[in-house]
Coordinates of C-alpha atoms and ligand atoms in Angstrom, one line a residue:
M16 CA -4.6 -14.2 19.7
I17 CA -7.2 -13.8 21.9
D18 CA -10.0 -11.7 20.8
F19 CA -10.4 -9.7 24.1
K20 CA -13.4 -7.8 22.7
E21 CA -15.2 -11.2 21.8
K22 CA -14.3 -12.4 25.1
I23 CA -16.0 -9.4 26.8
A24 CA -18.8 -9.2 24.9
E25 CA -19.7 -12.8 25.6
E26 CA -19.5 -12.2 29.2
I27 CA -21.6 -9.2 29.0
N28 CA -23.5 -11.5 26.9
K29 CA -24.3 -13.8 29.6
V30 CA -26.0 -11.5 31.6
L31 CA -27.8 -8.8 29.3
E32 CA -30.5 -10.0 27.2
L33 CA -28.6 -8.8 23.7
S34 CA -27.2 -10.3 21.4
K35 CA -23.1 -11.0 21.4
D36 CA -22.9 -9.0 18.2
E37 CA -25.1 -6.2 19.6
V38 CA -22.8 -6.0 22.5
K39 CA -20.0 -5.4 20.4
S40 CA -21.3 -3.0 18.5
F41 CA -21.7 -0.9 21.2
L42 CA -18.2 -1.5 22.9
E43 CA -15.9 1.4 22.4
I44 CA -12.2 1.8 22.9
P45 CA -12.0 4.8 25.7
K46 CA -9.7 7.9 24.5
D47 CA -8.1 8.2 27.7
K48 CA -6.9 4.9 28.8
K49 CA -7.5 5.4 32.4
M50 CA -10.8 5.0 31.5
G51 CA -10.3 0.8 30.8
D52 CA -9.6 -1.0 27.7
Y53 CA -13.4 -1.1 26.5
A54 CA -16.2 0.9 27.8
L55 CA -20.0 -0.1 27.4
P56 CA -21.9 3.3 27.3
C57 CA -25.0 2.0 28.7
F58 CA -26.9 4.9 27.9
K59 CA -27.4 3.0 24.4
L60 CA -29.2 0.2 26.0
A61 CA -31.3 3.0 28.6
K62 CA -34.2 3.3 26.1
Q63 CA -34.9 -0.7 25.6
M64 CA -34.4 -1.4 29.1
K65 CA -36.6 1.3 30.5
K66 CA -33.5 2.1 32.9
S67 CA -31.1 5.0 33.5
P68 CA -27.5 4.0 32.2
V69 CA -26.2 4.3 35.8
I70 CA -28.7 1.6 37.1
I71 CA -27.8 -0.7 34.1
A72 CA -24.0 -0.3 34.4
D73 CA -24.3 -1.4 38.0
E74 CA -26.6 -4.3 37.2
I75 CA -24.2 -5.6 34.8
K76 CA -20.9 -5.2 36.7
E77 CA -22.7 -6.8 39.8
K78 CA -23.6 -9.9 37.2
I79 CA -20.4 -10.1 35.8
E80 CA -18.6 -12.8 37.8
M81 CA -15.1 -11.9 39.4
P82 CA -12.1 -12.5 39.2
N83 CA -12.5 -13.7 35.4
E84 CA -10.0 -14.9 32.9
Y85 CA -10.2 -11.8 30.8
I86 CA -11.7 -9.0 32.7
S87 CA -9.4 -7.7 35.8
K88 CA -11.6 -4.9 36.6
I89 CA -15.1 -3.0 35.8
E90 CA -15.8 0.5 36.6
N91 CA -18.9 2.2 36.4
V92 CA -18.4 6.0 36.1
N93 CA -21.7 7.3 35.4
G94 CA -23.4 4.7 33.2
F95 CA -20.1 4.3 31.1
L96 CA -19.2 0.6 32.2
N97 CA -15.5 0.9 32.1
I98 CA -13.6 -2.6 31.5
F99 CA -9.9 -3.5 31.9
I100 CA -8.6 -6.6 30.4
N101 CA -6.8 -8.9 32.3
N102 CA -3.0 -8.0 31.5
Y103 CA -1.4 -11.2 32.5
V104 CA -3.4 -13.1 30.0
L105 CA -2.6 -10.5 27.5
I106 CA 1.1 -10.1 27.7
K107 CA 1.1 -14.2 28.2
D108 CA -0.5 -14.5 24.9
L109 CA 1.7 -12.2 23.3
L110 CA 4.8 -13.7 24.4
D111 CA 3.7 -16.7 23.2
E112 CA 2.8 -15.8 19.7
M113 CA 6.1 -13.5 19.1
D114 CA 8.4 -16.4 20.3
Q115 CA 6.5 -18.6 18.2
Q116 CA 6.1 -16.3 15.1
K117 CA 9.1 -14.4 15.3
E118 CA 9.7 -12.5 11.9
N119 CA 6.3 -13.6 11.1
Y120 CA 4.9 -12.1 14.1
G121 CA 1.3 -10.7 13.0
S122 CA 0.7 -12.5 10.2
S123 CA -2.5 -14.9 9.9
K124 CA -4.1 -17.2 7.6
L125 CA -7.3 -15.0 6.8
G126 CA -6.6 -15.0 3.2
N127 CA -6.0 -18.7 2.3
G128 CA -7.5 -19.8 -0.5
K129 CA -8.0 -16.4 -2.0
N130 CA -6.3 -14.8 -5.3
I131 CA -5.6 -10.8 -5.2
V132 CA -4.6 -9.5 -8.1
I133 CA -2.7 -6.0 -7.7
D134 CA -2.2 -3.8 -10.7
Y135 CA 0.3 -1.3 -10.2
S136 CA 3.2 0.7 -11.7
S137 CA 2.4 0.3 -14.5
P138 CA 4.1 3.5 -16.5
N139 CA 4.1 4.2 -20.1
I140 CA 6.9 3.0 -22.5
A141 CA 9.1 5.5 -24.3
K142 CA 8.2 8.3 -21.8
Q143 CA 9.9 9.3 -18.8
F144 CA 9.2 7.0 -15.8
H145 CA 8.4 10.2 -13.5
I146 CA 7.5 10.8 -10.1
G147 CA 3.9 10.5 -11.0
H148 CA 4.3 6.8 -11.1
L149 CA 6.3 7.2 -7.6
R150 CA 2.7 6.6 -5.2
T151 CA 1.4 3.9 -7.5
T152 CA 4.8 2.0 -7.4
I153 CA 5.4 2.6 -3.3
I154 CA 1.5 1.9 -2.3
G155 CA 1.0 -1.0 -4.8
R156 CA 4.2 -3.1 -3.2
A157 CA 2.9 -2.3 -0.1
L158 CA -0.4 -3.9 -0.6
Y159 CA 1.1 -6.5 -2.2
N160 CA 3.2 -7.3 0.9
M161 CA 0.5 -6.7 3.3
Y162 CA -1.9 -9.2 1.5
K163 CA 0.7 -11.9 1.4
F164 CA 1.6 -11.5 4.9
L165 CA -2.1 -12.1 5.8
G166 CA -2.0 -15.4 3.8
Y167 CA -3.4 -13.9 0.7
N168 CA -2.0 -15.5 -2.6
T169 CA -1.1 -12.2 -4.0
I170 CA -0.2 -11.5 -7.6
S171 CA 1.5 -8.5 -9.1
I172 CA 0.7 -7.1 -13.1
N173 CA 2.5 -4.4 -14.3
H174 CA 0.4 -3.2 -17.0
L175 CA 2.7 -1.2 -18.6
G176 CA 1.6 1.3 -21.3
D177 CA 3.1 -0.2 -24.2
W178 CA 0.3 0.5 -26.8
G179 CA -2.0 3.3 -28.5
T180 CA -1.9 5.3 -31.5
Q181 CA 1.3 7.5 -30.0
F182 CA 3.2 4.5 -31.2
G183 CA 2.4 5.1 -34.8
K184 CA 3.7 8.8 -34.5
L185 CA 7.2 7.4 -32.7
I186 CA 7.7 5.1 -35.3
E187 CA 7.3 7.5 -37.9
G188 CA 9.8 10.3 -36.1
Y189 CA 12.4 7.2 -35.9
K190 CA 11.9 6.2 -39.4
R191 CA 12.9 10.0 -40.2
F192 CA 15.1 11.2 -37.6
G193 CA 16.0 7.9 -35.8
N194 CA 19.6 7.8 -37.4
E195 CA 20.3 11.1 -35.7
Y196 CA 20.4 9.8 -32.7
D197 CA 22.4 6.9 -30.6
L198 CA 20.0 5.2 -28.3
S199 CA 22.3 3.2 -26.4
E200 CA 22.2 6.2 -23.7
K201 CA 19.7 7.6 -22.3
P202 CA 17.1 6.4 -24.7
I203 CA 14.0 7.7 -23.2
D204 CA 15.5 11.2 -23.1
K205 CA 15.8 10.8 -27.0
L206 CA 12.5 9.2 -28.0
T207 CA 11.1 12.2 -26.1
E208 CA 13.2 14.5 -28.3
I209 CA 11.8 12.6 -31.5
Y210 CA 8.4 12.3 -30.3
V211 CA 8.5 16.2 -29.6
R212 CA 9.5 16.6 -33.4
I213 CA 7.5 14.4 -35.1
N214 CA 4.3 16.3 -33.4
E215 CA 5.3 19.3 -34.6
L216 CA 5.7 18.1 -38.1
C217 CA 2.4 17.1 -38.0
K218 CA 1.2 19.9 -37.2
E219 CA 2.4 21.3 -39.9
D220 CA 1.6 18.6 -42.2
E221 CA -1.6 16.8 -42.7
S222 CA 0.3 14.0 -44.7
V223 CA 2.6 13.3 -41.6
L224 CA -0.1 13.1 -39.6
E225 CA -1.5 10.2 -42.3
D226 CA 1.5 8.5 -42.0
C227 CA 1.7 8.3 -38.2
R228 CA -1.8 6.6 -38.4
N229 CA -1.2 4.1 -40.9
N230 CA 1.7 3.4 -38.7
F231 CA -0.3 2.5 -35.9
K232 CA -2.7 0.4 -38.3
K233 CA 0.3 -1.5 -39.7
L234 CA 1.6 -2.0 -36.2
E235 CA -1.8 -3.3 -35.1
D236 CA -1.9 -5.9 -38.4
G237 CA 1.6 -7.1 -36.9
D238 CA 3.5 -5.5 -40.0
P239 CA 7.3 -6.9 -38.7
Y240 CA 8.8 -3.7 -39.5
C241 CA 6.6 -1.7 -37.4
V242 CA 6.5 -4.4 -34.4
E243 CA 10.5 -4.1 -34.7
I244 CA 10.8 -0.7 -33.9
W245 CA 8.0 -0.6 -31.5
Q246 CA 9.9 -3.9 -29.6
K247 CA 12.6 -1.8 -29.6
F248 CA 11.0 1.5 -27.7
K249 CA 9.9 -1.5 -25.7
D250 CA 12.8 -3.6 -24.6
L251 CA 15.2 0.1 -24.2
S252 CA 12.2 1.4 -21.7
L253 CA 12.1 -1.9 -19.5
K254 CA 15.8 -1.5 -19.2
E255 CA 15.5 2.2 -17.6
F256 CA 12.5 1.0 -15.7
E257 CA 14.5 -2.1 -14.2
R258 CA 16.5 0.3 -12.7
V259 CA 14.1 2.0 -10.9
Y260 CA 12.5 -1.5 -9.7
D261 CA 16.0 -2.3 -8.7
I262 CA 16.6 0.6 -6.4
L263 CA 13.4 0.2 -5.0
N264 CA 13.8 -3.9 -4.7
I265 CA 10.9 -4.5 -6.7
K266 CA 9.8 -7.6 -8.5
F267 CA 6.7 -8.2 -10.6
D268 CA 5.0 -11.6 -11.0
Y269 CA 3.7 -10.6 -14.5
Y270 CA 4.3 -8.0 -16.9
L271 CA 1.5 -7.7 -19.1
G272 CA 1.1 -4.5 -20.6
E273 CA -1.6 -2.9 -22.8
S274 CA -0.5 -4.7 -25.9
F275 CA -1.0 -8.2 -24.5
Y276 CA -4.6 -7.5 -24.7
T277 CA -5.1 -6.4 -28.4
D278 CA -5.8 -9.8 -29.6
K279 CA -8.3 -10.3 -26.8
I280 CA -10.3 -7.2 -27.6
P281 CA -12.4 -8.8 -30.3
E282 CA -13.9 -11.0 -27.7
V283 CA -15.2 -8.0 -25.6
I284 CA -16.5 -6.6 -28.8
E285 CA -18.6 -9.7 -29.3
I286 CA -20.0 -10.2 -25.9
L287 CA -21.2 -6.4 -26.0
R288 CA -22.7 -6.6 -29.0
K289 CA -24.5 -9.9 -28.1
N290 CA -25.7 -8.1 -25.4
N291 CA -27.0 -5.2 -27.3
K292 CA -24.4 -2.8 -25.5
L293 CA -22.5 -1.4 -28.1
E294 CA -24.1 1.7 -29.9
E295 CA -22.4 3.4 -33.0
S296 CA -21.7 7.4 -32.3
Q297 CA -19.7 9.5 -35.2
G298 CA -17.7 6.4 -36.2
A299 CA -17.1 5.3 -32.7
E300 CA -18.3 2.4 -30.6
I301 CA -19.2 3.1 -27.5
V302 CA -21.1 1.9 -24.4
N303 CA -24.0 4.4 -23.3
L304 CA -23.7 4.9 -19.7
E305 CA -26.5 7.6 -19.2
D306 CA -28.4 5.6 -17.2
K307 CA -25.5 5.2 -14.6
N308 CA -24.9 9.2 -14.8
M309 CA -21.8 8.6 -16.4
P310 CA -20.3 10.1 -20.0
P311 CA -20.2 6.8 -22.5
L312 CA -17.2 4.3 -22.7
M313 CA -15.2 4.7 -25.7
V314 CA -14.3 1.2 -26.8
V315 CA -13.7 1.6 -30.5
K316 CA -12.2 5.2 -31.5
S317 CA -14.1 6.3 -34.9
N318 CA -10.3 5.6 -36.6
G319 CA -11.3 1.7 -36.0
S320 CA -8.4 1.6 -33.4
T321 CA -8.8 0.2 -30.0
S322 CA -9.1 2.5 -26.8
Y323 CA -7.4 2.3 -23.4
A324 CA -10.6 1.0 -21.8
A325 CA -10.8 -1.9 -24.3
R326 CA -7.5 -3.0 -23.2
D327 CA -8.6 -2.6 -19.5
L328 CA -12.1 -4.5 -20.5
A329 CA -10.2 -7.5 -22.2
A330 CA -7.8 -7.2 -19.2
I331 CA -10.5 -8.0 -16.7
L332 CA -11.8 -11.1 -18.9
Y333 CA -8.5 -12.5 -19.0
R334 CA -7.7 -11.9 -15.7
V335 CA -10.9 -13.8 -14.3
R336 CA -9.8 -16.9 -16.1
T337 CA -6.4 -16.9 -15.4
F338 CA -6.1 -15.8 -11.9
D339 CA -9.8 -16.6 -10.7
F340 CA -9.5 -13.4 -8.4
D341 CA -11.4 -12.5 -5.4
K342 CA -10.0 -8.6 -6.0
C343 CA -8.4 -7.1 -8.5
I344 CA -7.1 -3.9 -7.2
Y345 CA -6.1 -1.4 -9.3
V346 CA -3.6 1.1 -8.0
V347 CA -4.0 4.2 -10.1
A348 CA -4.2 8.2 -9.5
Y349 CA -7.5 9.3 -8.6
E350 CA -7.6 11.4 -12.2
Q351 CA -8.7 8.0 -13.6
N352 CA -11.5 7.6 -11.4
L353 CA -14.0 8.2 -13.9
H354 CA -12.2 5.7 -15.9
F355 CA -12.7 3.0 -13.5
K356 CA -16.0 3.5 -12.8
Q357 CA -16.8 3.1 -16.3
V358 CA -14.5 0.2 -16.9
F359 CA -16.4 -1.6 -14.0
E360 CA -19.7 -0.6 -14.9
V361 CA -19.1 -1.6 -18.4
A362 CA -17.5 -4.9 -16.8
K363 CA -20.9 -5.7 -15.7
Y364 CA -22.1 -6.7 -19.5
L365 CA -19.4 -9.4 -20.1
D366 CA -21.6 -11.9 -19.0
L367 CA -19.0 -12.8 -15.6
D368 CA -20.0 -14.0 -12.4
E369 CA -21.0 -11.2 -9.7
K370 CA -17.6 -12.4 -7.6
Y371 CA -15.5 -11.1 -10.0
T372 CA -17.5 -7.7 -11.2
N373 CA -18.0 -6.8 -7.1
G374 CA -14.2 -8.0 -6.7
L375 CA -12.8 -4.9 -9.0
I376 CA -11.3 -1.9 -6.9
H377 CA -9.9 1.3 -7.5
V378 CA -7.5 2.2 -4.9
P379 CA -6.7 6.0 -6.0
F380 CA -4.4 8.1 -4.4
G381 CA -3.4 12.2 -4.9
M382 CA -0.8 13.8 -6.8
V383 CA 2.6 14.3 -5.5
R384 CA 3.5 18.0 -5.0
L385 CA 7.4 19.4 -4.8
K386 CA 7.3 23.0 -3.0
S387 CA 7.1 24.4 -6.4
G388 CA 3.9 22.8 -7.4
K389 CA 2.5 20.3 -9.5
M390 CA 4.9 18.4 -11.9
S391 CA 3.9 17.5 -15.5
T392 CA 5.4 16.1 -18.8
R393 CA 3.5 19.2 -20.4
E394 CA 5.3 21.8 -18.5
G395 CA 8.6 20.4 -19.2
T396 CA 9.4 19.7 -15.5
V397 CA 9.4 15.9 -15.2
I398 CA 11.4 14.6 -12.4
K399 CA 12.6 11.3 -13.1
L400 CA 11.8 8.9 -10.4
E401 CA 15.5 7.5 -10.6
D402 CA 17.1 11.1 -10.1
L403 CA 14.4 11.7 -7.3
L404 CA 15.4 8.2 -5.5
N405 CA 19.2 9.0 -6.3
E406 CA 18.8 12.7 -4.8
S407 CA 17.1 11.3 -1.8
I408 CA 19.9 8.4 -1.3
S409 CA 22.9 11.3 -1.2
R410 CA 20.8 13.7 0.6
A411 CA 20.8 10.9 3.5
K412 CA 24.5 10.3 3.3
E413 CA 25.2 13.8 3.8
V414 CA 22.9 13.7 6.8
I415 CA 24.9 10.1 8.0
E416 CA 28.1 12.0 7.4
Q417 CA 27.3 14.9 10.1
K418 CA 25.7 12.8 12.4
N419 CA 28.0 9.5 12.1
P420 CA 30.9 10.3 10.2
E421 CA 32.6 6.9 11.4
L422 CA 29.7 4.3 10.5
E423 CA 30.6 1.2 8.1
N424 CA 29.1 0.6 5.0
K425 CA 27.8 4.5 4.8
E426 CA 26.7 3.6 0.9
E427 CA 24.7 1.1 2.1
V428 CA 22.6 2.8 4.9
A429 CA 22.4 5.9 3.0
K430 CA 20.7 3.8 0.2
K431 CA 18.3 2.2 3.0
V432 CA 17.4 5.7 4.9
G433 CA 17.0 7.6 1.6
I434 CA 14.6 4.9 -0.1
G435 CA 13.1 4.7 3.3
A436 CA 12.2 8.1 3.6
V437 CA 10.8 8.4 0.4
I438 CA 8.7 5.1 1.0
F439 CA 7.5 6.5 4.4
N440 CA 6.9 10.0 3.3
D441 CA 4.7 8.3 0.5
L442 CA 2.6 6.0 3.0
S443 CA 2.6 8.1 5.9
N444 CA -0.9 9.9 5.1
N445 CA -4.1 8.7 4.0
M446 CA -3.6 8.1 0.4
I447 CA -6.1 10.1 -1.1
K448 CA -4.3 13.2 0.2
D449 CA -1.9 15.0 -2.5
E450 CA 1.8 14.2 -1.1
V451 CA 4.1 17.1 -0.4
F452 CA 7.5 16.9 -1.1
D453 CA 10.0 18.4 1.4
W454 CA 13.5 16.8 1.6
D455 CA 14.0 18.5 5.1
I456 CA 10.8 17.4 6.6
M457 CA 11.4 13.7 4.8
L458 CA 14.7 13.1 5.9
N459 CA 14.3 14.5 9.7
F460 CA 15.5 11.8 12.1
Q461 CA 13.1 13.0 14.6
G462 CA 9.9 13.7 12.8
E463 CA 7.6 11.0 11.8
T464 CA 9.8 10.0 9.2
G465 CA 11.0 6.9 8.0
P466 CA 14.5 7.6 8.8
Y467 CA 12.6 8.4 12.5
I468 CA 11.2 4.5 12.5
Q469 CA 14.8 3.3 11.3
Y470 CA 16.6 5.0 13.8
M471 CA 14.4 3.6 16.6
Y472 CA 14.8 0.2 15.0
V473 CA 18.8 0.8 15.0
R474 CA 18.5 1.6 18.9
T475 CA 16.8 -1.3 19.7
K476 CA 19.1 -3.5 17.8
S477 CA 22.2 -1.8 19.3
I478 CA 20.5 -2.3 22.9
L479 CA 20.3 -6.2 22.1
D480 CA 23.3 -6.7 20.7
K481 CA 25.5 -5.3 23.4
E482 CA 23.9 -8.0 25.7
N483 CA 24.0 -10.6 22.8
Y484 CA 20.1 -10.8 23.4
S485 CA 17.5 -13.7 22.3
M486 CA 14.3 -13.7 23.7
D487 CA 13.3 -15.6 26.6
K488 CA 9.7 -15.7 27.3
N489 CA 10.2 -17.1 30.5
L490 CA 12.2 -14.2 31.9
V491 CA 10.0 -11.8 31.8
D492 CA 8.2 -10.4 34.8
I493 CA 5.2 -8.7 34.1
T494 CA 5.1 -6.7 37.0
E495 CA 8.3 -5.0 36.2
L496 CA 6.7 -3.2 33.2
E497 CA 5.0 -0.4 34.4
E498 CA 2.8 1.6 32.7
R499 CA 4.1 2.9 29.8
G500 CA 5.5 -0.6 29.2
M501 CA 2.0 -1.8 29.6
E502 CA 0.9 0.4 27.2
L503 CA 3.7 -0.5 24.5
V504 CA 2.7 -4.2 25.3
K505 CA -0.9 -3.7 24.4
E506 CA -0.4 -1.8 21.5
L507 CA 2.3 -4.6 20.4
Y508 CA -0.5 -6.7 21.0
M509 CA -2.6 -5.1 18.2
F510 CA -0.4 -5.9 15.0
N511 CA -2.3 -8.1 13.1
D512 CA -5.4 -5.7 14.0
I513 CA -3.8 -3.2 12.5
I514 CA -2.3 -5.0 9.4
T515 CA -6.1 -6.5 8.9
Q516 CA -7.3 -3.3 8.9
A517 CA -5.0 -1.7 6.6
V518 CA -5.5 -4.6 4.3
E519 CA -9.6 -4.1 4.7
K520 CA -9.6 -0.2 3.7
N521 CA -6.1 -1.0 1.2
E522 CA -4.8 1.8 3.1
P523 CA -1.0 1.2 4.4
S524 CA -1.0 4.5 6.4
I525 CA -2.7 2.6 9.2
I526 CA 0.3 0.6 9.4
S527 CA 2.6 3.8 9.3
R528 CA 0.5 5.7 11.7
Y529 CA 0.9 2.7 14.0
L530 CA 4.8 2.4 13.8
I531 CA 5.0 5.9 14.6
E532 CA 2.9 5.3 17.5
I533 CA 5.4 2.4 18.6
A534 CA 8.5 4.0 18.0
K535 CA 7.1 7.4 20.2
L536 CA 6.0 5.2 22.9
Y537 CA 9.3 3.2 23.0
S538 CA 11.4 6.2 22.8
S539 CA 9.8 7.7 25.8
F540 CA 9.4 4.3 28.1
Y541 CA 13.5 4.2 27.0
N542 CA 14.0 7.8 28.3
D543 CA 12.6 7.2 31.6
N544 CA 13.8 3.6 32.0
K545 CA 17.1 2.1 31.8
I546 CA 17.1 -0.9 29.8
I547 CA 20.4 -2.5 31.1
V548 CA 20.0 -2.7 34.7
E549 CA 21.2 -4.6 37.8
D550 CA 18.3 -6.3 38.7
E551 CA 18.1 -9.3 36.2
K552 CA 14.3 -9.6 36.2
V553 CA 13.8 -6.1 35.4
K554 CA 16.4 -6.1 33.1
N555 CA 15.4 -8.9 31.2
T556 CA 11.7 -7.6 31.0
R557 CA 12.8 -4.5 29.3
L558 CA 15.1 -6.3 27.2
C559 CA 12.2 -8.6 25.8
L560 CA 10.4 -5.4 25.3
T561 CA 12.9 -4.1 23.4
Y562 CA 13.1 -7.2 21.2
M563 CA 9.6 -7.2 20.4
V564 CA 9.4 -3.6 19.7
G565 CA 12.8 -3.8 17.3
N566 CA 10.7 -6.8 15.9
V567 CA 7.5 -5.5 14.9
L568 CA 9.1 -2.1 13.6
K569 CA 11.2 -4.0 11.2
I570 CA 8.3 -6.2 10.3
G571 CA 6.0 -3.4 10.0
A572 CA 8.5 -1.1 7.7
G573 CA 9.2 -4.2 5.5
L574 CA 5.6 -4.6 5.1
L575 CA 5.9 -1.2 3.6
G576 CA 8.6 -2.0 1.3
M577 CA 11.2 -0.2 3.7
E578 CA 14.6 -2.2 4.7
M579 CA 16.3 -1.5 8.1
P580 CA 19.8 -0.7 8.4
D581 CA 21.6 -2.3 11.4
R582 CA 23.1 1.0 12.4
M583 CA 23.2 4.5 11.3
Ligands
LIG7 N1 0.0 3.5 -18.0 C1 -1.5 4.1 -17.0 C2 -1.0 5.7 -16.7 O1 0.3 5.7 -16.5 C3 -1.7 3.1 -15.8 C4 -2.2 1.9 -16.1 C5 -3.1 1.6 -14.5 N2 -3.7 0.1 -15.0 C6 -4.7 -0.3 -15.9 N3 -5.0 -1.1 -15.6 N4 -5.5 0.7 -16.5 O2 -1.6 6.5 -16.4

């Protein structure tokens, strides 16, 4: 599509002794749309040109040749050069693009040839998949879709937490009390119970703790019995996790849990040692990061077992070699900020090309808070993700039951709306902010919510279906668009830009805010203008706009991971 900013910079560059990039950096987008699409604040040039902004603006205005392919009007308002782009050219370009790309409108080839690894979701086995993992799961999937849409080769990895000394305890607990439990039902609840019991025993009896330690050692050494039990925990957990992924419609390219890297850690240790980065400290092996103003990173614990961080370092080596990544993105709560800062720092000591160490990116996000406060495993108020999603679906069903009792496929629609509400709520604000979970707000069809986006989409769809509409760009008459319609057209034109920005910042909320904007604009356009009118020209123009809005809402929501119902 046409880069109008670039074109305007070119025009100005022709008449000013200033590089195009400089002009571009000065161009602003006025807050008030009446002041044009772009503005050049000429006071920024006053010093070097030794003239007043008003005079500079006048001179530039005089020199730019009009009429111009890309600019329709230029105004000088107190030294601000307000530039109006040529709407005819813009809308023609939009129509061509939309017509050609259809459900791929907004996509690009920007990322062709680049590999992006996204490490997300990554729950811990034998523990509840709880709402603390909600955000990584939803944000990670959105990023995955966004990168893919821009042509990147995208690889998703579920870095399951399936290793660590706690499995020594769990194995011991299973040995002692396993026969009291039927693990074919609610296995994770039962494993959690076993874990609590063995922990209590450990506190009472030092020798039990010793047994636990030995179990983990045996597990690391591949003892068949320990491995078998551990594998059982893993299979049972994965089956539970899959149910959540099914509800959310998520698939991973790879499940490579922490255990996968255990045999790859010796190489990490070897390289660190060769580079003189490993130090002994109270029996543990650490990398000192004092000069980076960070606490040391523990690689091998004093009991000889490897650390979470060591497995992350081994995973970096593996990902570099296997996926040759341009970026390796970790979607993990901000509570692990320090962990990733340390790991990324130590990765620089692994003899990797800078391309890789620069490509390591932690995308942090805030906590989920219910209105009642923080949730944690320790407080015993864990909320299972599956329960939460099902709750949202059943609440959505209630709302639908009230609003539209006649609706067909209520179950299916309730699922899309309930899940859509959770996803949108999660992605509608800047990620680093804590997320507040409030059902009444999330499921409100009129608020800035997922259901609102879906509702607006359904409206466009029912209008188009009634008319059996399929897009015909030749029937659009730009003079019939009116101000609000044109504003909408310009927003729709920005879609690829928006996705690109969202990818650059790894911030899906840029897309959700945009969708809200589109939905609101369309809603007010629709309130003031009947779509289906006598006049064919007007009707076709408004129908086309309706189609484009619906299309962009659906594509954008799809990137976030939401599905659109046809009716609701
Ligand atoms: N399993 C960890 C947790 O639940 C998250 C893992 C994140 N990924 C990583 N490569 N460290 O906190």
